[in-house]
One Martini backbone bead per residue (centre of mass of N, CA, C, O) as a GRO file, in nm:
protein
  323
    1UNK     BB    1  -1.338  -1.335   0.613
    2UNK     BB    2  -1.162  -1.067   0.632
    3UNK     BB    3  -1.145  -0.723   0.653
    4UNK     BB    4  -0.996  -0.469   0.449
    5UNK     BB    5  -0.884  -0.154   0.570
    6UNK     BB    6  -0.819   0.128   0.368
    7UNK     BB    7  -0.604   0.403   0.440
    8UNK     BB    8  -0.614   0.726   0.258
    9UNK     BB    9  -0.517   0.769  -0.060
   10UNK     BB   10  -0.696   0.913  -0.339
   11UNK     BB   11  -0.619   0.934  -0.692
   12UNK     BB   12  -0.500   1.082  -0.995
   13UNK     BB   13  -0.347   0.919  -1.263
   14UNK     BB   14  -0.141   1.064  -1.511
   15UNK     BB   15  -0.056   0.905  -1.799
   16UNK     BB   16   0.215   0.920  -2.007
   17UNK     BB   17   0.263   1.002  -2.367
   18UNK     BB   18   0.421   1.033  -2.638
   19UNK     BB   19   0.327   1.345  -2.843
   20UNK     BB   20   0.525   1.503  -2.991
   21UNK     BB   21   0.591   1.792  -2.821
   22UNK     BB   22   0.371   1.660  -2.624
   23UNK     BB   23   0.227   1.494  -2.392
   24UNK     BB   24  -0.010   1.254  -2.313
   25UNK     BB   25  -0.297   1.208  -2.089
   26UNK     BB   26  -0.427   0.952  -1.868
   27UNK     BB   27  -0.682   0.871  -1.660
   28UNK     BB   28  -0.632   0.717  -1.330
   29UNK     BB   29  -0.722   0.534  -1.082
   30UNK     BB   30  -0.573   0.583  -0.744
   31UNK     BB   31  -0.369   0.497  -0.490
   32UNK     BB   32  -0.235   0.290  -0.278
   33UNK     BB   33  -0.476   0.198  -0.085
   34UNK     BB   34  -0.676   0.179  -0.321
   35UNK     BB   35  -0.529  -0.039  -0.479
   36UNK     BB   36  -0.546  -0.252  -0.259
   37UNK     BB   37  -0.852  -0.271  -0.243
   38UNK     BB   38  -0.899  -0.355  -0.536
   39UNK     BB   39  -0.721  -0.609  -0.537
   40UNK     BB   40  -0.876  -0.765  -0.320
   41UNK     BB   41  -1.146  -0.768  -0.467
   42UNK     BB   42  -1.039  -0.915  -0.725
   43UNK     BB   43  -0.958  -1.175  -0.545
   44UNK     BB   44  -1.230  -1.197  -0.339
   45UNK     BB   45  -1.226  -0.998  -0.122
   46UNK     BB   46  -1.263  -0.786   0.164
   47UNK     BB   47  -1.311  -0.435   0.096
   48UNK     BB   48  -1.215  -0.111   0.233
   49UNK     BB   49  -1.252   0.246   0.209
   50UNK     BB   50  -1.069   0.515   0.380
   51UNK     BB   51  -1.167   0.858   0.311
   52UNK     BB   52  -1.115   1.164   0.129
   53UNK     BB   53  -1.330   1.352  -0.094
   54UNK     BB   54  -1.392   1.539  -0.344
   55UNK     BB   55  -1.634   1.766  -0.490
   56UNK     BB   56  -1.564   1.619  -0.782
   57UNK     BB   57  -1.494   1.451  -1.067
   58UNK     BB   58  -1.267   1.278  -0.928
   59UNK     BB   59  -1.426   1.177  -0.688
   60UNK     BB   60  -1.640   1.037  -0.856
   61UNK     BB   61  -1.450   0.843  -1.004
   62UNK     BB   62  -1.333   0.693  -0.762
   63UNK     BB   63  -1.597   0.588  -0.638
   64UNK     BB   64  -1.690   0.437  -0.890
   65UNK     BB   65  -1.440   0.245  -0.917
   66UNK     BB   66  -1.454   0.114  -0.641
   67UNK     BB   67  -1.741  -0.001  -0.668
   68UNK     BB   68  -1.687  -0.167  -0.931
   69UNK     BB   69  -1.467  -0.353  -0.770
   70UNK     BB   70  -1.604  -0.405  -0.464
   71UNK     BB   71  -1.574  -0.160  -0.277
   72UNK     BB   72  -1.618  -0.028   0.030
   73UNK     BB   73  -1.757   0.327   0.076
   74UNK     BB   74  -1.912   0.395   0.356
   75UNK     BB   75  -1.638   0.535   0.501
   76UNK     BB   76  -1.650   0.772   0.332
   77UNK     BB   77  -1.562   1.113   0.251
   78UNK     BB   78  -1.660   1.461   0.194
   79UNK     BB   79  -1.542   1.776   0.030
   80UNK     BB   80  -1.512   2.146  -0.030
   81UNK     BB   81  -1.208   2.234   0.071
   82UNK     BB   82  -1.097   2.027  -0.155
   83UNK     BB   83  -0.937   1.864  -0.389
   84UNK     BB   84  -0.835   1.620  -0.574
   85UNK     BB   85  -0.567   1.449  -0.624
   86UNK     BB   86  -0.269   1.469  -0.835
   87UNK     BB   87  -0.082   1.265  -1.084
   88UNK     BB   88   0.211   1.266  -1.282
   89UNK     BB   89   0.317   1.010  -1.521
   90UNK     BB   90   0.629   0.881  -1.610
   91UNK     BB   91   0.812   0.668  -1.849
   92UNK     BB   92   1.029   0.428  -1.891
   93UNK     BB   93   1.142   0.161  -2.070
   94UNK     BB   94   1.081  -0.047  -1.797
   95UNK     BB   95   0.830   0.114  -1.635
   96UNK     BB   96   0.942   0.327  -1.489
   97UNK     BB   97   0.863   0.599  -1.260
   98UNK     BB   98   0.747   0.947  -1.251
   99UNK     BB   99   0.646   1.198  -1.016
  100UNK     BB  100   0.382   1.458  -1.018
  101UNK     BB  101   0.248   1.647  -0.763
  102UNK     BB  102  -0.096   1.771  -0.664
  103UNK     BB  103   0.008   1.809  -0.342
  104UNK     BB  104  -0.092   2.039  -0.184
  105UNK     BB  105  -0.397   2.057  -0.181
  106UNK     BB  106  -0.622   1.797  -0.034
  107UNK     BB  107  -0.874   1.598   0.064
  108UNK     BB  108  -0.720   1.357   0.210
  109UNK     BB  109  -0.585   1.560   0.433
  110UNK     BB  110  -0.885   1.614   0.593
  111UNK     BB  111  -0.885   1.378   0.758
  112UNK     BB  112  -1.028   1.272   1.071
  113UNK     BB  113  -1.090   1.103   1.354
  114UNK     BB  114  -1.403   1.181   1.348
  115UNK     BB  115  -1.442   1.031   1.055
  116UNK     BB  116  -1.449   0.772   1.178
  117UNK     BB  117  -1.576   0.461   1.179
  118UNK     BB  118  -1.607   0.239   1.434
  119UNK     BB  119  -1.642  -0.027   1.251
  120UNK     BB  120  -1.344  -0.041   1.150
  121UNK     BB  121  -1.288  -0.120   1.458
  122UNK     BB  122  -1.218  -0.468   1.462
  123UNK     BB  123  -1.230  -0.771   1.508
  124UNK     BB  124  -1.152  -0.917   1.198
  125UNK     BB  125  -0.949  -0.703   1.095
  126UNK     BB  126  -0.769  -0.493   0.856
  127UNK     BB  127  -0.527  -0.232   0.889
  128UNK     BB  128  -0.437  -0.011   0.619
  129UNK     BB  129  -0.131   0.179   0.546
  130UNK     BB  130   0.063   0.493   0.491
  131UNK     BB  131   0.283   0.774   0.443
  132UNK     BB  132   0.097   0.963   0.257
  133UNK     BB  133  -0.082   1.006   0.540
  134UNK     BB  134   0.191   1.194   0.683
  135UNK     BB  135   0.277   1.493   0.547
  136UNK     BB  136   0.102   1.610   0.782
  137UNK     BB  137   0.024   1.654   1.103
  138UNK     BB  138  -0.286   1.593   1.101
  139UNK     BB  139  -0.277   1.330   0.924
  140UNK     BB  140  -0.076   1.183   1.103
  141UNK     BB  141  -0.254   1.172   1.355
  142UNK     BB  142  -0.480   1.011   1.221
  143UNK     BB  143  -0.321   0.761   1.141
  144UNK     BB  144  -0.223   0.687   1.428
  145UNK     BB  145  -0.504   0.667   1.553
  146UNK     BB  146  -0.601   0.434   1.373
  147UNK     BB  147  -0.385   0.230   1.458
  148UNK     BB  148  -0.452   0.231   1.759
  149UNK     BB  149  -0.751   0.148   1.736
  150UNK     BB  150  -0.694  -0.120   1.598
  151UNK     BB  151  -0.524  -0.247   1.817
  152UNK     BB  152  -0.735  -0.224   2.047
  153UNK     BB  153  -0.945  -0.414   1.877
  154UNK     BB  154  -0.754  -0.655   1.735
  155UNK     BB  155  -0.628  -0.574   1.484
  156UNK     BB  156  -0.457  -0.590   1.201
  157UNK     BB  157  -0.148  -0.416   1.120
  158UNK     BB  158  -0.067  -0.228   0.823
  159UNK     BB  159   0.252  -0.114   0.654
  160UNK     BB  160   0.325   0.097   0.379
  161UNK     BB  161   0.556   0.319   0.329
  162UNK     BB  162   0.566   0.468   0.054
  163UNK     BB  163   0.791   0.673  -0.026
  164UNK     BB  164   0.744   1.039  -0.100
  165UNK     BB  165   0.940   1.307  -0.088
  166UNK     BB  166   0.767   1.524  -0.256
  167UNK     BB  167   0.531   1.534  -0.022
  168UNK     BB  168   0.725   1.670   0.155
  169UNK     BB  169   0.854   1.909   0.313
  170UNK     BB  170   1.096   2.109   0.266
  171UNK     BB  171   1.357   1.979   0.477
  172UNK     BB  172   1.206   1.730   0.579
  173UNK     BB  173   1.224   1.457   0.797
  174UNK     BB  174   1.030   1.161   0.796
  175UNK     BB  175   1.133   0.952   1.006
  176UNK     BB  176   0.993   1.016   1.279
  177UNK     BB  177   0.704   0.972   1.176
  178UNK     BB  178   0.733   0.684   1.055
  179UNK     BB  179   0.825   0.536   1.316
  180UNK     BB  180   0.552   0.552   1.459
  181UNK     BB  181   0.410   0.356   1.263
  182UNK     BB  182   0.602   0.112   1.276
  183UNK     BB  183   0.544   0.055   1.586
  184UNK     BB  184   0.222  -0.034   1.512
  185UNK     BB  185   0.303  -0.267   1.326
  186UNK     BB  186   0.284  -0.604   1.226
  187UNK     BB  187   0.311  -0.535   0.915
  188UNK     BB  188   0.584  -0.474   0.679
  189UNK     BB  189   0.633  -0.276   0.383
  190UNK     BB  190   0.920  -0.266   0.165
  191UNK     BB  191   1.167  -0.125   0.005
  192UNK     BB  192   1.495  -0.110  -0.053
  193UNK     BB  193   1.505   0.201  -0.026
  194UNK     BB  194   1.354   0.214   0.248
  195UNK     BB  195   1.554   0.052   0.412
  196UNK     BB  196   1.790   0.246   0.365
  197UNK     BB  197   1.654   0.484   0.504
  198UNK     BB  198   1.626   0.351   0.784
  199UNK     BB  199   1.925   0.288   0.822
  200UNK     BB  200   2.017   0.590   0.812
  201UNK     BB  201   1.834   0.670   1.072
  202UNK     BB  202   2.000   0.437   1.274
  203UNK     BB  203   2.298   0.311   1.165
  204UNK     BB  204   2.159   0.059   1.024
  205UNK     BB  205   2.003  -0.231   0.950
  206UNK     BB  206   2.016  -0.366   1.227
  207UNK     BB  207   1.891  -0.125   1.382
  208UNK     BB  208   1.625  -0.120   1.232
  209UNK     BB  209   1.531  -0.406   1.321
  210UNK     BB  210   1.541  -0.363   1.620
  211UNK     BB  211   1.325  -0.142   1.621
  212UNK     BB  212   1.099  -0.313   1.498
  213UNK     BB  213   1.100  -0.541   1.722
  214UNK     BB  214   1.037  -0.325   1.955
  215UNK     BB  215   0.777  -0.329   1.849
  216UNK     BB  216   0.508  -0.501   1.659
  217UNK     BB  217   0.670  -0.655   1.466
  218UNK     BB  218   0.657  -0.984   1.274
  219UNK     BB  219   0.672  -0.873   0.965
  220UNK     BB  220   0.910  -0.827   0.693
  221UNK     BB  221   0.889  -0.688   0.360
  222UNK     BB  222   1.125  -0.680   0.073
  223UNK     BB  223   1.129  -0.514  -0.216
  224UNK     BB  224   1.312  -0.532  -0.569
  225UNK     BB  225   1.156  -0.577  -0.806
  226UNK     BB  226   1.320  -0.818  -1.002
  227UNK     BB  227   1.418  -0.894  -0.743
  228UNK     BB  228   1.437  -1.035  -0.459
  229UNK     BB  229   1.246  -1.118  -0.190
  230UNK     BB  230   1.251  -1.018   0.145
  231UNK     BB  231   1.241  -1.175   0.472
  232UNK     BB  232   1.135  -1.094   0.821
  233UNK     BB  233   1.202  -1.191   1.149
  234UNK     BB  234   1.309  -1.211   1.472
  235UNK     BB  235   1.439  -1.529   1.383
  236UNK     BB  236   1.432  -1.474   1.061
  237UNK     BB  237   1.525  -1.536   0.706
  238UNK     BB  238   1.463  -1.457   0.348
  239UNK     BB  239   1.377  -1.565   0.004
  240UNK     BB  240   1.207  -1.463  -0.313
  241UNK     BB  241   1.169  -1.490  -0.626
  242UNK     BB  242   1.104  -1.333  -0.901
  243UNK     BB  243   0.923  -1.274  -1.188
  244UNK     BB  244   0.979  -1.291  -1.524
  245UNK     BB  245   0.889  -0.987  -1.687
  246UNK     BB  246   0.737  -0.752  -1.896
  247UNK     BB  247   0.754  -0.423  -1.842
  248UNK     BB  248   0.521  -0.148  -1.869
  249UNK     BB  249   0.410  -0.081  -1.558
  250UNK     BB  250   0.495  -0.014  -1.211
  251UNK     BB  251   0.237   0.088  -1.126
  252UNK     BB  252   0.120  -0.088  -0.837
  253UNK     BB  253   0.299  -0.336  -0.771
  254UNK     BB  254   0.323  -0.308  -0.459
  255UNK     BB  255   0.016  -0.316  -0.413
  256UNK     BB  256  -0.035  -0.598  -0.526
  257UNK     BB  257   0.150  -0.740  -0.330
  258UNK     BB  258   0.014  -0.649  -0.069
  259UNK     BB  259  -0.264  -0.768  -0.138
  260UNK     BB  260  -0.172  -1.062  -0.141
  261UNK     BB  261  -0.104  -1.074   0.156
  262UNK     BB  262  -0.378  -0.972   0.280
  263UNK     BB  263  -0.555  -1.185   0.153
  264UNK     BB  264  -0.427  -1.423   0.303
  265UNK     BB  265  -0.485  -1.320   0.587
  266UNK     BB  266  -0.794  -1.294   0.556
  267UNK     BB  267  -0.852  -1.590   0.472
  268UNK     BB  268  -0.719  -1.682   0.767
  269UNK     BB  269  -0.815  -1.500   0.997
  270UNK     BB  270  -0.589  -1.294   1.094
  271UNK     BB  271  -0.401  -1.214   1.364
  272UNK     BB  272  -0.133  -1.124   1.545
  273UNK     BB  273  -0.082  -1.405   1.667
  274UNK     BB  274  -0.107  -1.568   1.399
  275UNK     BB  275   0.123  -1.425   1.250
  276UNK     BB  276   0.358  -1.534   1.418
  277UNK     BB  277   0.307  -1.830   1.342
  278UNK     BB  278   0.319  -1.799   1.036
  279UNK     BB  279   0.614  -1.669   1.019
  280UNK     BB  280   0.739  -1.954   1.138
  281UNK     BB  281   0.640  -2.074   0.851
  282UNK     BB  282   0.809  -2.120   0.562
  283UNK     BB  283   0.594  -2.246   0.374
  284UNK     BB  284   0.365  -2.040   0.408
  285UNK     BB  285   0.533  -1.793   0.342
  286UNK     BB  286   0.616  -1.875   0.055
  287UNK     BB  287   0.331  -1.900  -0.063
  288UNK     BB  288   0.255  -1.605  -0.021
  289UNK     BB  289   0.490  -1.478  -0.186
  290UNK     BB  290   0.419  -1.613  -0.451
  291UNK     BB  291   0.142  -1.488  -0.484
  292UNK     BB  292   0.232  -1.187  -0.458
  293UNK     BB  293   0.434  -1.191  -0.695
  294UNK     BB  294   0.217  -1.245  -0.908
  295UNK     BB  295   0.061  -0.987  -0.869
  296UNK     BB  296   0.297  -0.795  -0.939
  297UNK     BB  297   0.368  -0.908  -1.220
  298UNK     BB  298   0.096  -0.852  -1.356
  299UNK     BB  299   0.086  -0.541  -1.308
  300UNK     BB  300   0.344  -0.470  -1.502
  301UNK     BB  301   0.188  -0.574  -1.781
  302UNK     BB  302   0.014  -0.311  -1.723
  303UNK     BB  303  -0.175  -0.035  -1.735
  304UNK     BB  304  -0.208   0.150  -1.449
  305UNK     BB  305  -0.386   0.103  -1.149
  306UNK     BB  306  -0.653  -0.033  -1.105
  307UNK     BB  307  -0.629  -0.175  -1.392
  308UNK     BB  308  -0.370  -0.364  -1.294
  309UNK     BB  309  -0.534  -0.540  -1.118
  310UNK     BB  310  -0.572  -0.865  -1.046
  311UNK     BB  311  -0.726  -1.157  -1.076
  312UNK     BB  312  -0.750  -1.465  -0.946
  313UNK     BB  313  -0.743  -1.630  -1.212
  314UNK     BB  314  -0.478  -1.501  -1.312
  315UNK     BB  315  -0.296  -1.591  -1.080
  316UNK     BB  316  -0.343  -1.896  -1.103
  317UNK     BB  317  -0.244  -1.921  -1.397
  318UNK     BB  318   0.039  -1.810  -1.348
  319UNK     BB  319   0.129  -2.026  -1.140
  320UNK     BB  320   0.101  -2.265  -1.334
  321UNK     BB  321   0.310  -2.153  -1.548
  322UNK     BB  322   0.532  -2.117  -1.279
  323UNK     BB  323   0.595  -2.405  -1.138
   0.00000   0.00000   0.00000
């Protein structure tokens, strides 16, 4: 099985709950690529997290929780120059959430190309990242450098756009920066809103896909909450229905879905060439999306970030129940 190396932000999600005149908040370890690493480890895969942590109580908590989940943190770095990022999360009636970020400054933004361990970049690995580690020029350069190094080494490169406009400087259009990363990715995960954003930046959905296929993308998956997931390759497209569940908290649902995809790729020891062959097989592709949709469905039925990521036995039982 390949190792999935997840690069980017790890932070503390403070989940709010109404309580009298003011809400109360509970701290949960989180951050999109960190959630993916934890989910892959819970599924029984090999996961490593690469990023920068503050030398503070929250950095200690994140590293402790990652290790407890079975994630390799030997490639992580720590700094005294900034604290660990925080996010305060409020929830609507159906589990939808709203984020208030306390970042920058934050430790994860201080990771640089020289901080990468060369062993992260090797054939037989998957390098996964997202746009939250691209919100400032220096960390954007680091993210792109990591993706290029992974490609050069023959690793499969995965990108979850995970757009959070509030993290970007006021008045800045993230599109130009994000398109640089999209051009380097073999597999791209988007939400329906993110696809609409890319379509607006290029003059239409068709133009957005043309630009993706002109890069290195071989498979694009677009999730849309409780609605059907759409998939696209350069030569075909289709969809897979989501599972109807009662959502408690949608935080991390997309990360659990992404982890399901990457776990399947890692289990098959897939590289970029094998991905193209896999994506051309509708039966294998549908089975992967069914598994990933189950991961996402289970995640929304529980609160938390790391805490919401399902174990393999739970996913298998869910799939049996929804055969």
